[in-house]
Amino acid sequence: MTGGVTAVIPNWNRADLLAEVLDGVRRQTCPPSRIVVVDNGSTDESSSVAVGNGAEVLQLSRNKGFAYAVNRGVEVCQSEWVLLLNNDVTLQPGWLATLLAAAVREKAWFAVGKLKSAANPGVLDGTWDAVCRGGTAWRCGSGRRDSPEYSEPRTIAFPPLTAALLRRELFQRTGLLDESFESYLEDVDLGLRCAAAGLRGVYVPEAVALHAGSATLGPWHKATVQRLARNQILLTRKHFRGAPRWPILVAQLLWGLIAVRHGAGSAWVRGRHEGRRMPPPAAGVEWSAIRETVSASEAEIRELQSETGFDLYWKLYFALVRAAA
């Protein structure tokens, strides 16, 4: 293969998970030439576990979020490729070799594989990301049984950064992750900038990994809901100026109703308030530069939902958006 790979693994207070992911990285048939653990101010034995498993450690004084940690890791990379990994991912031995071969063959800017649930490998944790005109995203296939719709390679616009291989030059062209997002939707923000720059990637279903999912905070944790609600505001403020307003209103209010159903309505309100009060985000891309990509991504969500069964959220979103068209 070409150019070398540096693995960058953000971590916060889960030495047990970190040990497992590092073991998986070291056991790759085509292992990375360098492993960098960016520790977000952990108070457990994470740093010693990282060093003991052959990784370098960038020690941060406190937890400044996923985006900040990734950026510090990318800044020290000198390889052609950067492998971003969450600390709760379990890799098959041939995973990296499969991704790298596909990315090189297709001249892609990034590559992602199929993530299955660690708790139930028959269920998908996710594949690639898609985003609607309302500024909310779907990790395609999340929570669904694995099926043929998710077993075909394809070109993709939005790389989920849970486990992703990217050319280092991509960050030179688009910039690093936007640290105002901290955690959540920072990868969608990056994908929108890639779309505007004409940088596409590939989905490689043969590259299979397991993901515990929300292993640090847990599903629908109020802190997670607050950040997602805030970042939905930031995303649309940054990139959706000039976009139709009705899909944005529908998508984000419906998402709030889902948060209420999970007992996190107050966190959703706090997040939206925070998003409105924050300083204007860094300059985004023109809506005209991403309109076609976002519209195609929304159509992809509708097609996949139609083929595999509509979630209530997306059923209502498409019904309301279509009714106003």
PDB file of C-alpha atoms in Angstrom, residues 20-165:
ATOM      1  CA  GLU A  20      -9.334  -3.638  23.417  1.00  0.00           C
ATOM      2  CA  VAL A  21      -9.209  -1.227  20.481  1.00  0.00           C
ATOM      3  CA  LEU A  22      -5.408  -1.015  20.650  1.00  0.00           C
ATOM      4  CA  ASP A  23      -5.186  -4.794  20.638  1.00  0.00           C
ATOM      5  CA  GLY A  24      -7.365  -4.844  17.525  1.00  0.00           C
ATOM      6  CA  VAL A  25      -5.225  -2.221  15.802  1.00  0.00           C
ATOM      7  CA  ARG A  26      -2.001  -4.102  16.542  1.00  0.00           C
ATOM      8  CA  ARG A  27      -3.503  -7.342  15.185  1.00  0.00           C
ATOM      9  CA  GLN A  28      -4.321  -5.865  11.755  1.00  0.00           C
ATOM     10  CA  THR A  29      -2.859  -7.720   8.795  1.00  0.00           C
ATOM     11  CA  CYS A  30      -1.810  -4.288   7.545  1.00  0.00           C
ATOM     12  CA  PRO A  31      -1.201  -2.404  10.804  1.00  0.00           C
ATOM     13  CA  PRO A  32      -0.713   1.372  10.927  1.00  0.00           C
ATOM     14  CA  SER A  33       2.853   2.597  11.128  1.00  0.00           C
ATOM     15  CA  ARG A  34       2.011   4.824  14.097  1.00  0.00           C
ATOM     16  CA  ILE A  35      -0.691   4.907  16.797  1.00  0.00           C
ATOM     17  CA  VAL A  36      -1.531   8.148  18.602  1.00  0.00           C
ATOM     18  CA  VAL A  37      -3.913   8.159  21.562  1.00  0.00           C
ATOM     19  CA  VAL A  38      -5.213  11.643  22.319  1.00  0.00           C
ATOM     20  CA  ASP A  39      -6.255  11.490  25.961  1.00  0.00           C
ATOM     21  CA  ASN A  40      -8.914  14.021  26.950  1.00  0.00           C
ATOM     22  CA  GLY A  41      -7.790  14.481  30.560  1.00  0.00           C
ATOM     23  CA  SER A  42      -8.593  10.964  31.776  1.00  0.00           C
ATOM     24  CA  THR A  43      -8.312  10.255  35.491  1.00  0.00           C
ATOM     25  CA  ASP A  44      -7.945   6.483  35.111  1.00  0.00           C
ATOM     26  CA  GLU A  45      -4.982   4.460  33.845  1.00  0.00           C
ATOM     27  CA  SER A  46      -5.658   5.196  30.155  1.00  0.00           C
ATOM     28  CA  SER A  47      -2.235   6.710  29.471  1.00  0.00           C
ATOM     29  CA  SER A  48      -0.307   3.771  30.880  1.00  0.00           C
ATOM     30  CA  VAL A  49      -2.536   1.340  28.987  1.00  0.00           C
ATOM     31  CA  ALA A  50      -1.831   3.235  25.752  1.00  0.00           C
ATOM     32  CA  VAL A  51       1.931   3.229  26.272  1.00  0.00           C
ATOM     33  CA  GLY A  52       1.874  -0.423  27.254  1.00  0.00           C
ATOM     34  CA  ASN A  53       0.166  -1.236  23.959  1.00  0.00           C
ATOM     35  CA  GLY A  54       2.714   0.582  21.813  1.00  0.00           C
ATOM     36  CA  ALA A  55       0.890   3.881  21.325  1.00  0.00           C
ATOM     37  CA  GLU A  56       2.108   7.431  21.692  1.00  0.00           C
ATOM     38  CA  VAL A  57       0.049   9.607  24.032  1.00  0.00           C
ATOM     39  CA  LEU A  58      -0.945  13.220  23.542  1.00  0.00           C
ATOM     40  CA  GLN A  59      -2.073  14.174  27.036  1.00  0.00           C
ATOM     41  CA  LEU A  60      -4.671  16.961  27.208  1.00  0.00           C
ATOM     42  CA  SER A  61      -5.343  18.771  30.476  1.00  0.00           C
ATOM     43  CA  ARG A  62      -9.119  18.353  30.283  1.00  0.00           C
ATOM     44  CA  ASN A  63     -11.894  17.052  28.069  1.00  0.00           C
ATOM     45  CA  LYS A  64     -12.401  19.574  25.280  1.00  0.00           C
ATOM     46  CA  GLY A  65     -14.476  17.294  23.093  1.00  0.00           C
ATOM     47  CA  PHE A  66     -13.995  14.848  20.258  1.00  0.00           C
ATOM     48  CA  ALA A  67     -13.252  17.455  17.576  1.00  0.00           C
ATOM     49  CA  TYR A  68     -10.494  19.114  19.590  1.00  0.00           C
ATOM     50  CA  ALA A  69      -8.852  15.765  20.346  1.00  0.00           C
ATOM     51  CA  VAL A  70      -9.003  14.620  16.718  1.00  0.00           C
ATOM     52  CA  ASN A  71      -7.472  17.885  15.524  1.00  0.00           C
ATOM     53  CA  ARG A  72      -4.539  17.599  17.897  1.00  0.00           C
ATOM     54  CA  GLY A  73      -3.949  14.077  16.638  1.00  0.00           C
ATOM     55  CA  VAL A  74      -4.204  15.022  12.950  1.00  0.00           C
ATOM     56  CA  GLU A  75      -1.745  17.878  13.502  1.00  0.00           C
ATOM     57  CA  VAL A  76       1.040  15.457  14.447  1.00  0.00           C
ATOM     58  CA  CYS A  77       0.392  13.082  11.532  1.00  0.00           C
ATOM     59  CA  GLN A  78       2.891  12.926   8.690  1.00  0.00           C
ATOM     60  CA  SER A  79       1.500   9.899   6.863  1.00  0.00           C
ATOM     61  CA  GLU A  80      -0.609   9.968   3.727  1.00  0.00           C
ATOM     62  CA  TRP A  81      -3.570   8.424   5.540  1.00  0.00           C
ATOM     63  CA  VAL A  82      -5.205   9.117   8.898  1.00  0.00           C
ATOM     64  CA  LEU A  83      -7.256   6.405  10.613  1.00  0.00           C
ATOM     65  CA  LEU A  84      -9.765   7.824  13.107  1.00  0.00           C
ATOM     66  CA  LEU A  85     -11.127   5.346  15.648  1.00  0.00           C
ATOM     67  CA  ASN A  86     -13.463   5.633  18.607  1.00  0.00           C
ATOM     68  CA  ASN A  87     -12.234   3.756  21.652  1.00  0.00           C
ATOM     69  CA  ASP A  88     -15.258   1.408  21.622  1.00  0.00           C
ATOM     70  CA  VAL A  89     -14.637  -0.165  18.202  1.00  0.00           C
ATOM     71  CA  THR A  90     -13.537  -3.793  17.710  1.00  0.00           C
ATOM     72  CA  LEU A  91     -11.778  -4.471  14.401  1.00  0.00           C
ATOM     73  CA  GLN A  92     -11.516  -7.647  12.356  1.00  0.00           C
ATOM     74  CA  PRO A  93      -7.853  -8.370  11.438  1.00  0.00           C
ATOM     75  CA  GLY A  94      -8.281  -7.518   7.753  1.00  0.00           C
ATOM     76  CA  TRP A  95     -10.393  -4.400   8.295  1.00  0.00           C
ATOM     77  CA  LEU A  96      -7.760  -1.737   7.604  1.00  0.00           C
ATOM     78  CA  ALA A  97      -6.225  -3.569   4.639  1.00  0.00           C
ATOM     79  CA  THR A  98      -9.672  -3.870   3.032  1.00  0.00           C
ATOM     80  CA  LEU A  99     -10.481  -0.180   3.528  1.00  0.00           C
ATOM     81  CA  LEU A 100      -7.105   0.992   2.293  1.00  0.00           C
ATOM     82  CA  ALA A 101      -7.188  -1.188  -0.809  1.00  0.00           C
ATOM     83  CA  ALA A 102     -10.636   0.116  -1.771  1.00  0.00           C
ATOM     84  CA  ALA A 103      -9.696   3.747  -1.125  1.00  0.00           C
ATOM     85  CA  VAL A 104      -6.544   3.486  -3.238  1.00  0.00           C
ATOM     86  CA  ARG A 105      -8.313   1.578  -6.020  1.00  0.00           C
ATOM     87  CA  GLU A 106     -11.189   4.082  -6.221  1.00  0.00           C
ATOM     88  CA  LYS A 107      -8.959   7.138  -5.699  1.00  0.00           C
ATOM     89  CA  ALA A 108     -11.279   8.077  -2.833  1.00  0.00           C
ATOM     90  CA  TRP A 109     -10.658  10.780  -0.256  1.00  0.00           C
ATOM     91  CA  PHE A 110     -12.064   8.692   2.577  1.00  0.00           C
ATOM     92  CA  ALA A 111     -13.383   5.215   3.241  1.00  0.00           C
ATOM     93  CA  VAL A 112     -15.664   3.684   5.861  1.00  0.00           C
ATOM     94  CA  GLY A 113     -16.869   0.158   6.474  1.00  0.00           C
ATOM     95  CA  LYS A 114     -19.869  -1.596   7.968  1.00  0.00           C
ATOM     96  CA  LEU A 115     -20.306  -1.190  11.726  1.00  0.00           C
ATOM     97  CA  LYS A 116     -22.314  -3.838  13.566  1.00  0.00           C
ATOM     98  CA  SER A 117     -23.629  -3.672  17.104  1.00  0.00           C
ATOM     99  CA  ALA A 118     -21.186  -5.200  19.573  1.00  0.00           C
ATOM    100  CA  ALA A 119     -24.133  -6.347  21.695  1.00  0.00           C
ATOM    101  CA  ASN A 120     -25.962  -7.922  18.736  1.00  0.00           C
ATOM    102  CA  PRO A 121     -23.817  -8.415  15.618  1.00  0.00           C
ATOM    103  CA  GLY A 122     -26.887  -9.206  13.522  1.00  0.00           C
ATOM    104  CA  VAL A 123     -27.918  -5.571  13.899  1.00  0.00           C
ATOM    105  CA  LEU A 124     -26.206  -2.645  12.254  1.00  0.00           C
ATOM    106  CA  ASP A 125     -24.729   0.130  14.344  1.00  0.00           C
ATOM    107  CA  GLY A 126     -24.323   2.143  11.155  1.00  0.00           C
ATOM    108  CA  THR A 127     -22.772   2.416   7.719  1.00  0.00           C
ATOM    109  CA  TRP A 128     -22.412   5.836   6.118  1.00  0.00           C
ATOM    110  CA  ASP A 129     -24.102   9.106   7.095  1.00  0.00           C
ATOM    111  CA  ALA A 130     -26.846  10.954   5.242  1.00  0.00           C
ATOM    112  CA  VAL A 131     -28.294  14.383   5.964  1.00  0.00           C
ATOM    113  CA  CYS A 132     -31.635  15.938   5.094  1.00  0.00           C
ATOM    114  CA  ARG A 133     -32.502  19.498   4.076  1.00  0.00           C
ATOM    115  CA  GLY A 134     -33.611  20.043   7.670  1.00  0.00           C
ATOM    116  CA  GLY A 135     -30.063  19.695   8.985  1.00  0.00           C
ATOM    117  CA  THR A 136     -30.609  16.424  10.851  1.00  0.00           C
ATOM    118  CA  ALA A 137     -28.626  13.312   9.991  1.00  0.00           C
ATOM    119  CA  TRP A 138     -29.217   9.577   9.862  1.00  0.00           C
ATOM    120  CA  ARG A 139     -26.512   6.968  10.231  1.00  0.00           C
ATOM    121  CA  CYS A 140     -27.895   4.747   7.522  1.00  0.00           C
ATOM    122  CA  GLY A 141     -29.068   1.375   8.774  1.00  0.00           C
ATOM    123  CA  SER A 142     -28.584   2.168  12.449  1.00  0.00           C
ATOM    124  CA  GLY A 143     -30.602  -0.250  14.551  1.00  0.00           C
ATOM    125  CA  ARG A 144     -31.715  -2.310  11.525  1.00  0.00           C
ATOM    126  CA  ARG A 145     -31.007  -5.929  10.724  1.00  0.00           C
ATOM    127  CA  ASP A 146     -28.127  -6.280   8.284  1.00  0.00           C
ATOM    128  CA  SER A 147     -29.592  -6.584   4.788  1.00  0.00           C
ATOM    129  CA  PRO A 148     -28.625  -6.441   1.087  1.00  0.00           C
ATOM    130  CA  GLU A 149     -29.219  -2.668   0.988  1.00  0.00           C
ATOM    131  CA  TYR A 150     -26.139  -2.253   3.167  1.00  0.00           C
ATOM    132  CA  SER A 151     -23.964  -4.869   1.495  1.00  0.00           C
ATOM    133  CA  GLU A 152     -23.129  -3.101  -1.770  1.00  0.00           C
ATOM    134  CA  PRO A 153     -20.129  -0.760  -2.105  1.00  0.00           C
ATOM    135  CA  ARG A 154     -21.001   2.789  -3.062  1.00  0.00           C
ATOM    136  CA  THR A 155     -19.730   6.326  -3.330  1.00  0.00           C
ATOM    137  CA  ILE A 156     -20.640   8.397  -0.267  1.00  0.00           C
ATOM    138  CA  ALA A 157     -20.570  12.052   0.721  1.00  0.00           C
ATOM    139  CA  PHE A 158     -20.621  11.909   4.528  1.00  0.00           C
ATOM    140  CA  PRO A 159     -18.077   9.829   6.476  1.00  0.00           C
ATOM    141  CA  PRO A 160     -19.026   8.951  10.058  1.00  0.00           C
ATOM    142  CA  LEU A 161     -15.838   9.382  12.060  1.00  0.00           C
ATOM    143  CA  THR A 162     -16.484   6.478  14.431  1.00  0.00           C
ATOM    144  CA  ALA A 163     -14.089   4.403  12.317  1.00  0.00           C
ATOM    145  CA  ALA A 164     -12.885   6.135   9.166  1.00  0.00           C
ATOM    146  CA  LEU A 165      -9.827   6.255   6.929  1.00  0.00           C
TER     147      LEU A 165
END
